[in-house]
Coordinates of C-alpha atoms and ligand atoms in Angstrom, one line a residue:
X1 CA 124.6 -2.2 -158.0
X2 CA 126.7 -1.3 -154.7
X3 CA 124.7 -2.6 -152.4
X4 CA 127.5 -2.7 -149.0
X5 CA 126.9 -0.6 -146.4
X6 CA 129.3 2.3 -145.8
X7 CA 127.6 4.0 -142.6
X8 CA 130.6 3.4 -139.9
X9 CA 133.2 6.3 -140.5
X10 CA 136.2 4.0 -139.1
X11 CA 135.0 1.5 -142.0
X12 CA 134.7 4.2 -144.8
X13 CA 138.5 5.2 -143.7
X14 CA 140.0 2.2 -143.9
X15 CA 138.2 1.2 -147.2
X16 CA 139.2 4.3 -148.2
X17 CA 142.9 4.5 -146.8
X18 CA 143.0 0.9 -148.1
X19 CA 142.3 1.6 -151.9
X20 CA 144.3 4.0 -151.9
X21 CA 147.5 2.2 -150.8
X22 CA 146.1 -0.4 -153.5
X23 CA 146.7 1.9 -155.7
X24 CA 150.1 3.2 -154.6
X25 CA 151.2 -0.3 -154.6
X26 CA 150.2 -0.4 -157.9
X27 CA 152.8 2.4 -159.6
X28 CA 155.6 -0.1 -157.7
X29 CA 154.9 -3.7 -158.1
X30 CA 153.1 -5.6 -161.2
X31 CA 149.6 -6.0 -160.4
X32 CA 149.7 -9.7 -160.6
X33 CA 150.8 -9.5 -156.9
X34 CA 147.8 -8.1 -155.5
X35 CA 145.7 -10.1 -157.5
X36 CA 142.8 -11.7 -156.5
X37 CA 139.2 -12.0 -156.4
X38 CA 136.9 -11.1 -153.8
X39 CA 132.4 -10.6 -154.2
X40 CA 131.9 -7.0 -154.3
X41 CA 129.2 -8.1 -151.3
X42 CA 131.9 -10.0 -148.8
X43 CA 134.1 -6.0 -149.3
X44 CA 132.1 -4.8 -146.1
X45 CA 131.4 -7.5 -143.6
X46 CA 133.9 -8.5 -141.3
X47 CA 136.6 -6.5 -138.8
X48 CA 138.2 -3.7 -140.4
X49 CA 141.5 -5.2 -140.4
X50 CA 140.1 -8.3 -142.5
X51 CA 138.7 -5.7 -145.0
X52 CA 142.1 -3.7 -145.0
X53 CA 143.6 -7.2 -146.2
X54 CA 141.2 -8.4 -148.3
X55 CA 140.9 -4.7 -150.3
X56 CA 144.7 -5.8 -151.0
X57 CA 143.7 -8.3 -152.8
X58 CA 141.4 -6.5 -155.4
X59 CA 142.7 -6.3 -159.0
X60 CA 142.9 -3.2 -160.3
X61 CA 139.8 -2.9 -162.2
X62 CA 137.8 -4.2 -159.1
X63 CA 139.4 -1.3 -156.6
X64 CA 138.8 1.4 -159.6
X65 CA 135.1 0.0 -159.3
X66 CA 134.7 0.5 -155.9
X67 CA 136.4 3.4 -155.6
X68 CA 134.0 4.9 -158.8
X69 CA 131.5 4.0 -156.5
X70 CA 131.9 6.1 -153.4
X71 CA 130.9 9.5 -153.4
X72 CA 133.1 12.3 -154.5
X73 CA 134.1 13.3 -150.6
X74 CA 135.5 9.5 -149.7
X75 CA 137.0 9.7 -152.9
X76 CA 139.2 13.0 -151.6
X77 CA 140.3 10.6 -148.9
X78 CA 142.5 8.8 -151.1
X79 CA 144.5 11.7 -151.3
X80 CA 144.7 12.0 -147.9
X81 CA 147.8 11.1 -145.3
X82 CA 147.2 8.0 -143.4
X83 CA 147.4 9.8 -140.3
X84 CA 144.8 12.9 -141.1
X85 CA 142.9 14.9 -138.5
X86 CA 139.4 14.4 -140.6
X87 CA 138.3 10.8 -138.6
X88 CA 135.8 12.4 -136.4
X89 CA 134.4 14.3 -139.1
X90 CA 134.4 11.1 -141.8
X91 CA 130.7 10.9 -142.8
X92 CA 130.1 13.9 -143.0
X93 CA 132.7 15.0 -145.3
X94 CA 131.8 12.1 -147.1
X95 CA 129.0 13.8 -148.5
X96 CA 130.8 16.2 -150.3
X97 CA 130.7 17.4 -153.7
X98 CA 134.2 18.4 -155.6
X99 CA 134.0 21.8 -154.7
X100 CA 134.5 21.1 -151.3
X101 CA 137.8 19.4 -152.2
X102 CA 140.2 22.7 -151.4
X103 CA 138.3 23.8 -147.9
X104 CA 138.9 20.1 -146.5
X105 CA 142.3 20.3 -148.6
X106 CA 143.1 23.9 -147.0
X107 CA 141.8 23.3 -143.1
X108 CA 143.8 19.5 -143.3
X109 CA 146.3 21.8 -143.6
X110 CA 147.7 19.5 -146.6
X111 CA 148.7 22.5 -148.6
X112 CA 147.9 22.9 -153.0
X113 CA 146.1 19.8 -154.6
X114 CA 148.4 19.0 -157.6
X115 CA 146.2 20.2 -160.6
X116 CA 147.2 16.6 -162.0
X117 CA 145.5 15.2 -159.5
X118 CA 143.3 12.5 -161.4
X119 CA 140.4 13.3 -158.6
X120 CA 140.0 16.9 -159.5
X121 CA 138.7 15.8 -162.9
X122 CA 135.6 14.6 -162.4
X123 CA 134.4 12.6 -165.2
X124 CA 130.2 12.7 -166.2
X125 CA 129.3 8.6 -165.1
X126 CA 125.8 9.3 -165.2
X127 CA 123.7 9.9 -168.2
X128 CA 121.2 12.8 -167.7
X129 CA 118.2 10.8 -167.9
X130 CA 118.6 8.3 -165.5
X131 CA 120.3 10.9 -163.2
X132 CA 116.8 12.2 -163.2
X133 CA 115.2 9.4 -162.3
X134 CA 117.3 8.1 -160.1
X135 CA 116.8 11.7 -158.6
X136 CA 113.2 11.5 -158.3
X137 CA 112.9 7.9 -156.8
X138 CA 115.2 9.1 -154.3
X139 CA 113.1 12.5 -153.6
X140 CA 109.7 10.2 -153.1
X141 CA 111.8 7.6 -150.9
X142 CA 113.0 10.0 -148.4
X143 CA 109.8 11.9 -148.8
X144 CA 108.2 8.7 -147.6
X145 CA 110.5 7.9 -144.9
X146 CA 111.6 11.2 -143.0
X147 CA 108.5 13.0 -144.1
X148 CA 108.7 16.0 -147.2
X149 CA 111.1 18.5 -146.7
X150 CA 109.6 22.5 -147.0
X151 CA 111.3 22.0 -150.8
X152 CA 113.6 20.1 -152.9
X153 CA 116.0 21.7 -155.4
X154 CA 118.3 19.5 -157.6
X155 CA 122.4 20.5 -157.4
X156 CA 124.9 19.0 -159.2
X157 CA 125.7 18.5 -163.0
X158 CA 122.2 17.3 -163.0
X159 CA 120.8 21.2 -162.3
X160 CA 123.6 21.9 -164.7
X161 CA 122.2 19.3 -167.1
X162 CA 125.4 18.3 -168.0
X163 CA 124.3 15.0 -170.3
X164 CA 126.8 13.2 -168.7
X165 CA 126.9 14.2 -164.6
X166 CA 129.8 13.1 -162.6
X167 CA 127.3 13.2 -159.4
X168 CA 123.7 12.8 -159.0
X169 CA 122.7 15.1 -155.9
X170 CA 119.7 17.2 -154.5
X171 CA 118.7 19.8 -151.7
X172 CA 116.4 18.9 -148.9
X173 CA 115.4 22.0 -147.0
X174 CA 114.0 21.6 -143.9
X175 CA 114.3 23.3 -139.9
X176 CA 116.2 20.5 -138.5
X177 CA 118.1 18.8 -141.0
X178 CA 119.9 16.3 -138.6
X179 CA 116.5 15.4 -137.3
X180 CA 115.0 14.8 -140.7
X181 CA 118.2 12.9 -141.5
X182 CA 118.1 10.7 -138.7
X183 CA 114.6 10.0 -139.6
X184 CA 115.0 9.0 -143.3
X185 CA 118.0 6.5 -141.6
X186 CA 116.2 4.9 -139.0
X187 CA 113.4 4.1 -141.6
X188 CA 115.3 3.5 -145.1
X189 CA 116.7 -0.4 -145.5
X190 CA 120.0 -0.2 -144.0
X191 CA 121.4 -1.7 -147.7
X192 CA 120.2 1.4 -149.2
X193 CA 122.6 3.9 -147.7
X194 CA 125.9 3.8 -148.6
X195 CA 127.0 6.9 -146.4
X196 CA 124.7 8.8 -143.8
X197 CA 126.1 12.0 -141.5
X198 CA 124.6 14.8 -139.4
X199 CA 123.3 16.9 -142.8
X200 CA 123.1 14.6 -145.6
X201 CA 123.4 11.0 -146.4
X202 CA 124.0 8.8 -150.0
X203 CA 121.9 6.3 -151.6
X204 CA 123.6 3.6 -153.2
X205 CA 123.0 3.4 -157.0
X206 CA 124.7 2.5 -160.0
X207 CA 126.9 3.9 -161.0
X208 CA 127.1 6.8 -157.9
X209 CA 125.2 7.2 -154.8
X210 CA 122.8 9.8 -155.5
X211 CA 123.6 12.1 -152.7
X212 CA 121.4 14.1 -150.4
X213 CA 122.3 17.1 -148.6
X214 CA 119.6 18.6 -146.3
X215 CA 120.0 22.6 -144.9
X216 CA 117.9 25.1 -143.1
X217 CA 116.2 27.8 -145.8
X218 CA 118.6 30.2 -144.7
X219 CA 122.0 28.3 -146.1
X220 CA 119.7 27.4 -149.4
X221 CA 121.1 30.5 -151.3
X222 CA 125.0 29.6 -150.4
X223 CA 124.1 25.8 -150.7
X224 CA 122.6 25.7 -154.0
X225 CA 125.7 28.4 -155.6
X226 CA 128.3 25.7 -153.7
X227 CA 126.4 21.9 -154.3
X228 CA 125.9 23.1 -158.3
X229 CA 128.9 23.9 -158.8
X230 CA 131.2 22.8 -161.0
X231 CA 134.0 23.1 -158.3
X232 CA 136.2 25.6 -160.7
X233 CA 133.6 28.2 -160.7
X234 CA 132.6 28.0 -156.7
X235 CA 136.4 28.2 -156.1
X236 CA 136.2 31.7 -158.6
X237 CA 133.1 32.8 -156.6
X238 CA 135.3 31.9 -153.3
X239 CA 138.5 34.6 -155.3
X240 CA 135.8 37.0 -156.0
X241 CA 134.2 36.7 -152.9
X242 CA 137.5 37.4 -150.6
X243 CA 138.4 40.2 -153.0
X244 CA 135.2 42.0 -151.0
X245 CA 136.4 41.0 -148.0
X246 CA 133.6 38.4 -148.1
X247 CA 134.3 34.5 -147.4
X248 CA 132.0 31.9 -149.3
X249 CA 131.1 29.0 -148.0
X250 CA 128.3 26.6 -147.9
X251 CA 126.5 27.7 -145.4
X252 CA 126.6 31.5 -145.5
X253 CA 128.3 34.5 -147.5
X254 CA 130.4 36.0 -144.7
X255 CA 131.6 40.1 -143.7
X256 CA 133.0 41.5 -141.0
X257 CA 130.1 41.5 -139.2
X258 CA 128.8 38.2 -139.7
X259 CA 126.6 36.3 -142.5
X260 CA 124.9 38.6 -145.0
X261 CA 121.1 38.5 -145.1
X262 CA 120.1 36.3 -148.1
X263 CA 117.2 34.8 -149.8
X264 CA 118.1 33.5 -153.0
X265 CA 121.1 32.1 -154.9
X266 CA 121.1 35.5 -156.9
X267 CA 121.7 37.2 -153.8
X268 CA 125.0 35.7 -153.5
X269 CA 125.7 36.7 -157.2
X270 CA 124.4 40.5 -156.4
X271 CA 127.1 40.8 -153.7
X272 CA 130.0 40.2 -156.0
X273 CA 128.0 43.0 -158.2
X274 CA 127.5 40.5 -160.7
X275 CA 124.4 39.1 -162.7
X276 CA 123.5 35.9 -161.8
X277 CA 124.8 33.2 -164.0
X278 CA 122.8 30.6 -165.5
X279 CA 123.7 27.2 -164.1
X280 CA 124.0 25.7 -167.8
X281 CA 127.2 28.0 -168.2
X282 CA 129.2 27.5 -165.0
X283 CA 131.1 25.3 -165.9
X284 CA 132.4 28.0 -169.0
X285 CA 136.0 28.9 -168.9
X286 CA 135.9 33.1 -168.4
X287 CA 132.6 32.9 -167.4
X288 CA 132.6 35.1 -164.9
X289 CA 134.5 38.0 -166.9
X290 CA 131.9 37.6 -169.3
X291 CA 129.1 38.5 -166.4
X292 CA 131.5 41.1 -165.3
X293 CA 131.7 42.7 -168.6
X294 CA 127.9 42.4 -169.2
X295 CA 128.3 40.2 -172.1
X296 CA 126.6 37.0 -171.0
X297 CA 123.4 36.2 -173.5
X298 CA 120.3 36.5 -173.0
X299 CA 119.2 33.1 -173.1
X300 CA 116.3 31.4 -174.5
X301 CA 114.1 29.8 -171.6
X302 CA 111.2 27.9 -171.1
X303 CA 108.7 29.7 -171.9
X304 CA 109.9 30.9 -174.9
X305 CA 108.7 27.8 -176.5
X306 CA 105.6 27.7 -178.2
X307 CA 105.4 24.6 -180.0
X308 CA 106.2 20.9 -180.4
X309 CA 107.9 19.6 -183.9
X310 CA 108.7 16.2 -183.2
X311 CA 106.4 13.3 -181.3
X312 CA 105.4 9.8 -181.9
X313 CA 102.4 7.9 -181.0
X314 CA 100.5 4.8 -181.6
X315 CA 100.7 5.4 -185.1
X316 CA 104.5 4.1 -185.2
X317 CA 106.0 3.3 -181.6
X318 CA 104.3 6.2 -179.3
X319 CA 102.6 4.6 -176.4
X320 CA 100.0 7.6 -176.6
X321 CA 97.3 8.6 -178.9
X322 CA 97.2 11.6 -181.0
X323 CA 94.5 13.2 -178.8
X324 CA 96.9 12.0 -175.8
X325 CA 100.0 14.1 -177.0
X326 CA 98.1 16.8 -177.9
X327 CA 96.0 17.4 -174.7
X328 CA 99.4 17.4 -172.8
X329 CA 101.3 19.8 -175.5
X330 CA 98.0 22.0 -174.4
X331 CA 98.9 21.5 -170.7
X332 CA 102.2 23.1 -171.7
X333 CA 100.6 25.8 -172.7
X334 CA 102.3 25.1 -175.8
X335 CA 100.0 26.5 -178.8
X336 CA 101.1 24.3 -181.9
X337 CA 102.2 20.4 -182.0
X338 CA 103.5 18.1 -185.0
X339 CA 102.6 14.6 -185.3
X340 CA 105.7 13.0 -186.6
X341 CA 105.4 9.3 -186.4
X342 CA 108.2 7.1 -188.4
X343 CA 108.4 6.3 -192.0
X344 CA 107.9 2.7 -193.0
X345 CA 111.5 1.7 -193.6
X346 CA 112.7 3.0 -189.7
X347 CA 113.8 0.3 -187.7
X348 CA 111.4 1.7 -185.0
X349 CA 109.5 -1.2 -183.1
X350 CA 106.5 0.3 -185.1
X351 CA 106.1 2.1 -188.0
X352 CA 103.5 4.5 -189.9
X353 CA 102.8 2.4 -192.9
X354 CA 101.7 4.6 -196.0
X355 CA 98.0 3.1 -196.4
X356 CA 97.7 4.7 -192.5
X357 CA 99.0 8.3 -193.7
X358 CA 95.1 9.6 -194.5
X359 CA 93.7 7.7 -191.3
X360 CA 96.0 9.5 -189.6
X361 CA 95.5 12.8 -191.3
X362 CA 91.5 11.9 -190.1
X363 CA 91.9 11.4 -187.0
X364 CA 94.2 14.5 -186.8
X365 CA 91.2 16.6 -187.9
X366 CA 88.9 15.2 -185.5
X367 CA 91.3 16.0 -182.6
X368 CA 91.3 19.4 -184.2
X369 CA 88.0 19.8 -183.8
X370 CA 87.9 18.5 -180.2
X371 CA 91.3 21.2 -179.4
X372 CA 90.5 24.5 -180.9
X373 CA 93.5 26.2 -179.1
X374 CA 96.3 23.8 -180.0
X375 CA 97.0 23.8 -183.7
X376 CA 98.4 20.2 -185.2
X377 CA 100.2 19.9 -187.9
X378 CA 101.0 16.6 -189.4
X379 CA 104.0 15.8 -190.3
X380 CA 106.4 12.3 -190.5
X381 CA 109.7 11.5 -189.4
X382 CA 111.7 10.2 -192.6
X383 CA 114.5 8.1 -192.7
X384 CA 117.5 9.2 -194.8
X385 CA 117.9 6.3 -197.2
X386 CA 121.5 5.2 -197.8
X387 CA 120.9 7.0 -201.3
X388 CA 120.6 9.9 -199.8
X389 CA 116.6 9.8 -201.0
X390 CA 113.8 9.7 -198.2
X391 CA 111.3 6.3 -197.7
X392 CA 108.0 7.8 -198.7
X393 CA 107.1 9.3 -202.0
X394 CA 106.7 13.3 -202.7
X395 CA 102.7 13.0 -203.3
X396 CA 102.7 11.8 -200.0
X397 CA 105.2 14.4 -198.1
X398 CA 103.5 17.4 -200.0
X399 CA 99.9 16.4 -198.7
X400 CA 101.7 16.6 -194.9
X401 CA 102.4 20.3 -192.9
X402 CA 105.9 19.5 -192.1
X403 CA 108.8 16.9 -192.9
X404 CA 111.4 15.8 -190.6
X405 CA 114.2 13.9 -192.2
X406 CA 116.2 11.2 -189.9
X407 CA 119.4 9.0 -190.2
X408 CA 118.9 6.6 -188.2
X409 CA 120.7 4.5 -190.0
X410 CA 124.4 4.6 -191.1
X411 CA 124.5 1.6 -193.4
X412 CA 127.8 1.2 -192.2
X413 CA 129.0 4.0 -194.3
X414 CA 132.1 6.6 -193.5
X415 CA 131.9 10.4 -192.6
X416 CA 132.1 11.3 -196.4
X417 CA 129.4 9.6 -197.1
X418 CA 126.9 10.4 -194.4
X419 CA 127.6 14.1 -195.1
X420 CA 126.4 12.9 -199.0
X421 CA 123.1 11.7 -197.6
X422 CA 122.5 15.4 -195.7
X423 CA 123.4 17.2 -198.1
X424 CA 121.2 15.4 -200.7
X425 CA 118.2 15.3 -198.6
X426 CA 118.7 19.1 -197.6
X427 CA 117.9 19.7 -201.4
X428 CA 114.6 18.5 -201.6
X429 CA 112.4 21.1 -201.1
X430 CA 109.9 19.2 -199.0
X431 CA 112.6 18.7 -195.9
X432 CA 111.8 21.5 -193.3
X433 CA 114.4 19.8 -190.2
X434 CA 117.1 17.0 -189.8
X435 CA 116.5 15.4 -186.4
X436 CA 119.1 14.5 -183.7
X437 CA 121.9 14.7 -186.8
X438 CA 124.9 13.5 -184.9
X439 CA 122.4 10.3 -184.3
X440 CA 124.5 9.8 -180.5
X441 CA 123.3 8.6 -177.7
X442 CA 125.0 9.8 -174.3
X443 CA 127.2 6.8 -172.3
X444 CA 126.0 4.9 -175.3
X445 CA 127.1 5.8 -178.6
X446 CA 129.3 9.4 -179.2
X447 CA 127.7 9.2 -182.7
X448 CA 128.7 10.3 -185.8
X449 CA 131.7 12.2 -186.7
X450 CA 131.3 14.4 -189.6
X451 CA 132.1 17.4 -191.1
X452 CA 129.7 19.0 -189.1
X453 CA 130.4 23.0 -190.3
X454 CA 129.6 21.8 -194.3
X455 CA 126.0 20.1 -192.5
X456 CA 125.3 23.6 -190.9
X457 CA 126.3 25.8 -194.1
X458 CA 124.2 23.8 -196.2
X459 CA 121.2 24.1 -193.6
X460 CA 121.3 27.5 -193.5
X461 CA 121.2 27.9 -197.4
X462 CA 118.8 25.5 -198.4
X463 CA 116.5 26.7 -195.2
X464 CA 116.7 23.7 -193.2
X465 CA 116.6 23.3 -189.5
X466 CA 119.1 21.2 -187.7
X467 CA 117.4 20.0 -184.3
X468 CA 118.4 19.6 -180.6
X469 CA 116.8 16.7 -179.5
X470 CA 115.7 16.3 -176.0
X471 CA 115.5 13.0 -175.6
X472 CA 117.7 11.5 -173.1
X473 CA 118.4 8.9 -175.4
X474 CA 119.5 11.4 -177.7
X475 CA 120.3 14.5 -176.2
X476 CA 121.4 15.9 -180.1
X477 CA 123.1 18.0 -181.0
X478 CA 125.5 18.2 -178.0
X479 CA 125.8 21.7 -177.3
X480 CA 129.2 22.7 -178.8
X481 CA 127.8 21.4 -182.4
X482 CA 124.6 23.3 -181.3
X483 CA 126.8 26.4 -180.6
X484 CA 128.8 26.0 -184.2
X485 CA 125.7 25.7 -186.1
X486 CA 123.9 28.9 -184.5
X487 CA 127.7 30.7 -185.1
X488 CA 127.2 29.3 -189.2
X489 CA 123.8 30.7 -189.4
X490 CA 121.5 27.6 -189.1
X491 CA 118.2 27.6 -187.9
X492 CA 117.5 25.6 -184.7
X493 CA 114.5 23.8 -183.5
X494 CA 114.4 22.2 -180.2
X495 CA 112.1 18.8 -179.9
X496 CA 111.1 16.4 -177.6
X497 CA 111.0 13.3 -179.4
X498 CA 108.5 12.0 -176.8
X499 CA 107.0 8.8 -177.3
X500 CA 104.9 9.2 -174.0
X501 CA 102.5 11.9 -173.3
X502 CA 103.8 12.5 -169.7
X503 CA 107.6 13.3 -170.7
X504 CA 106.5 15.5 -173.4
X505 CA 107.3 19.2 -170.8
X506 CA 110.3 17.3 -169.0
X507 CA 112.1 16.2 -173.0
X508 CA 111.6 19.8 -173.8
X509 CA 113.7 21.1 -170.7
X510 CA 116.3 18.5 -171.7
X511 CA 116.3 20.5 -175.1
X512 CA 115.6 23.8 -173.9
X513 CA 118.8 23.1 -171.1
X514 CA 120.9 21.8 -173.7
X515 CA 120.4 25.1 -176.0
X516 CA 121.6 27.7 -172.7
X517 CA 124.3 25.0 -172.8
X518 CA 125.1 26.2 -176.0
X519 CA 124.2 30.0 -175.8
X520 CA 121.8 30.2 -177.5
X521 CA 118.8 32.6 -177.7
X522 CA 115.1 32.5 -178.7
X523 CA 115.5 34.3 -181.9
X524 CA 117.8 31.5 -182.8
X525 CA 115.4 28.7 -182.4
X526 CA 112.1 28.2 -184.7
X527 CA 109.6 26.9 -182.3
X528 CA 109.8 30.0 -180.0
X529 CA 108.2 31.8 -183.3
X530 CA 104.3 31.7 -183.6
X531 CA 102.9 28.6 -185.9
X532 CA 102.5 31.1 -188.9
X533 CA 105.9 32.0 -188.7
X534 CA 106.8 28.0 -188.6
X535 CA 104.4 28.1 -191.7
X536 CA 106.2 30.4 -193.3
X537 CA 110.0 28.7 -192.5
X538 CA 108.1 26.0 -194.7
X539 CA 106.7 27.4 -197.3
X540 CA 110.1 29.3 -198.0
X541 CA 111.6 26.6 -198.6
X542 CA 108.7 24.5 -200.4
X543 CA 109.0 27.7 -202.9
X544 CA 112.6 27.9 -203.1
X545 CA 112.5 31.5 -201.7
X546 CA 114.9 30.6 -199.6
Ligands
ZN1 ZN1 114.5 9.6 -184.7
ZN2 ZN1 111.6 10.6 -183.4

């Protein structure tokens, strides 16, 4: 946890300035002669001079720390000359996201940023679920200490829901933002802000600041195209823009007579007489031409979901009831759930042990009675034995609506092998979806690697669906797998996996984000059909008229 404080620009330079000769020194002498060791805590206190010589000292991992831990714009001062013109204008540029890099870069009047340069790729740090949080704690923080802005939009590979972000930022919009920025300083504990500046300031977290940017409503439409980014598409928009005669930046979309009249982001998009383009595809290589030639997809959104396949409650290790996840599925608007609570063999905290199957199939009905508009189906989550068989017997999967077969665990055994346990389970006729399949977990695990076209072919002919799991633990299939196995013919499903009633909508945008990540549309994903056609995906397969 960074917990220095980083609001005096002359500091931020010379931290700044100093890391980066650290790391100069570095490509010329062994690193055992800066060596040293110095508290993260003791970097900040003291004259600037004393921190210039004791930032010397820092081994390498220690400076790559620190310097991880500053927000993007101090980290484009370490490309900058000692001597740069930017010192008045420190904090604020310190707020900067990566596509800001080439304006300070062009007005420094540095000239080209080497494409090598290691701080134009920006890395995902963050995982997408705690970006999230870390967002929201942040939004009710300020909210609390300047007062609520007129609206808050999230920027940044978190509106992207990239499931690793290299930044975690939002959007305050209100009248005066320096005003509502000075507030939120004067009231936050100093500790907590690692930068502040006239429109935005950063809240230390691990491991980046979430940053804050606050504009007036009439620089939302340029500042939400230019904070999203990723910086390669702003920097298109900027080509496209000044092949108008228009000049983009974050404030306004410029012509020769001053800013354009906008209102929203799609505005900005309409100008370059282009369709807007979804935030979950900017970062696409020929992106734009695709726009320009019309061919973008339409994809699947939102409310194209109508149902719920995958959810756990107290019946394994779901901190909810039945009734519980089904009253907020309704909330949704959603108009079918299943109840999929693990097998006994699962190595889930708790389990759904095979005596509880028919109290649970009771107490389904009786919610069914008490929620006439929500259909439940029960089903189970199996695991994948290392076999290849499931954990609970076929008079016991054939009493249930829908089967979702799971492997959690690997046994230990090689891609061959885990491809041997799909592709036997697929066979049963009783297995309707294979959950999260590349079993990863983002910044934890990259999961596994398999021959992931064979898993999709044999899907697609035995009538399987492969999931995308929403989970932020799981976050599965990543969207290029998710893309190949739409390409191969598969059937998707997206799930939330929720073990708590009150993440059950948010789990489902996770998915839902993760599937325009991939391209996809509706018709591509089961749960946007009606539950008779989910009934019918089921009983083809049950039949073998698949
Ligand atoms: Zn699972
Ligand atoms: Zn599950």
């Amino acid at each position: 946890m960074w917990t220095g404080r980083l609001t005096d620009a002359r500091q931020l330079e010379v931290l700044a300035l100093a890391i980066r000769r650290v790391l100069e020194q570095r490509s010329r002498a062994p690193w055992s002669d800066v060596r040293g060791a110095l508290q993260e805590q003791d970097l900040l206190s003291g004259p600037a001079a004393d921190l210039l010589d004791r930032l010397r000292h820092l081994d390498h991992d220690e400076v790559a720390a620190v310097r991880r831990r500053l927000p993007s714009g101090a980290r484009t001062l370490l490309l900058a000359p000692a001597d740069d013109p930017l010192r008045d204008r420190l904090a604020d540029e310190d707020l900067m996201l990566d596509a800001d890099l080439d304006r300070v870069v062009d007005q420094a009047g540095w000239g080209p940023l080497p494409v090598t340069s290691p701080d134009a790729i920006v890395e995902g740090v963050v995982p997408l679920g705690r970006a999230w949080m870390q967002a929201s704690q942040v939004k009710a923080e300020l909210t609390a200490a300047a007062g609520a802005p007129e609206a808050w939009h999230l920027v940044g590979g978190l509106r992207r829901s990239d499931p690793m972000t290299p930044d975690v930022a939002v959007l305050a919009v209100t009248d005066d933002p320096q005003a509502w920025i000075g507030r939120a300083v004067a009231a936050l504990h100093a500790d907590t802000i690692a930068v502040a500046g006239s429109c935005g300031l950063a809240i230390a977290a691990d491991p980046e600041p979430v940053v804050v940017h606050a504009v007036r409503q009439d620089a939302v439409p340029t500042s939400l195209l230019w904070y999203t980014g990723p910086r390669a598409h702003v920097q298109e928009m900027r080509l496209q823009s000044a092949a108008r005669g228009l000049a983009l930046n974050r404030y306004s979309l410029l012509g020769a007579d001053g800013p354009l009249a906008l209102t929203e982001e799609a505005d900005v998009y309409r100008h370059l007489d282009l369709p807007v383009i979804p935030v979950e595809l900017r970062g696409r290589r020929g992106v734009i031409e695709s726009a320009r030639e019309g061919t973008l997809p339409e994809l699947i959104e939102m409310h194209d979901i109508q149902g719920d396949l995958h959810m756990h409650t107290v019946y394994s290790d779901g901190r909810d009831s039945v009734a519980g996840m089904v009253h907020a599925a309704r909330a949704l608007g959603y108009r079918y759930v299943a109840i999929t609570d693990h097998s006994p063999s699962a190595k889930a905290s708790r389990v759904l042990t095979l005596d509880r199957v028919e109290q649970q199939a009771e107490e389904i009905a009786a919610v069914r009675a008490l929620v006439p508009d929500v259909t439940i189906l029960h089903g189970i989550e199996c695991d994948i034995l290392p076999d290849g068989h499931l954990d609970v017997p076929d008079d016991v999967l054939e009493r249930l609506d829908v089967v979702l077969a799971s492997l959690h665990d690997g046994a230990g055994h090689g891609p061959e092998r885990l491809l041997e346990r799909y592709l036997t389970v697929m066979r049963h006729p009783l297995v309707n979806v294979i959950t999260h399949p590349a079993n990863r977990s983002p910044g934890r695990t990259p999961g596994y690697v398999l021959a992931f076209a064979r898993l999709f072919e044999y899907a697609a002919r035995t009538g399987t669906a492969i999931e995308i799991d929403g989970a932020p633990g799981h976050l599965d299939l990543d969207a290029p797998l998710a893309e190949q196995a739409a390409s191969i013919g598969a059937m998707l499903v997206i799930n939330s996996d929720c073990h708590v009633a009150e993440r059950l909508g948010r789990q489902m945008q996770f998915g839902v984000a993760l599937a325009r990540r991939a391209a996809l549309t509706a018709g591509q994903v089961l749960n946007t059909r009606d539950v008779d056609g989910v009934r019918r995906f089921v009983a083809a397969k049950r039949t073998g008229r698949v």
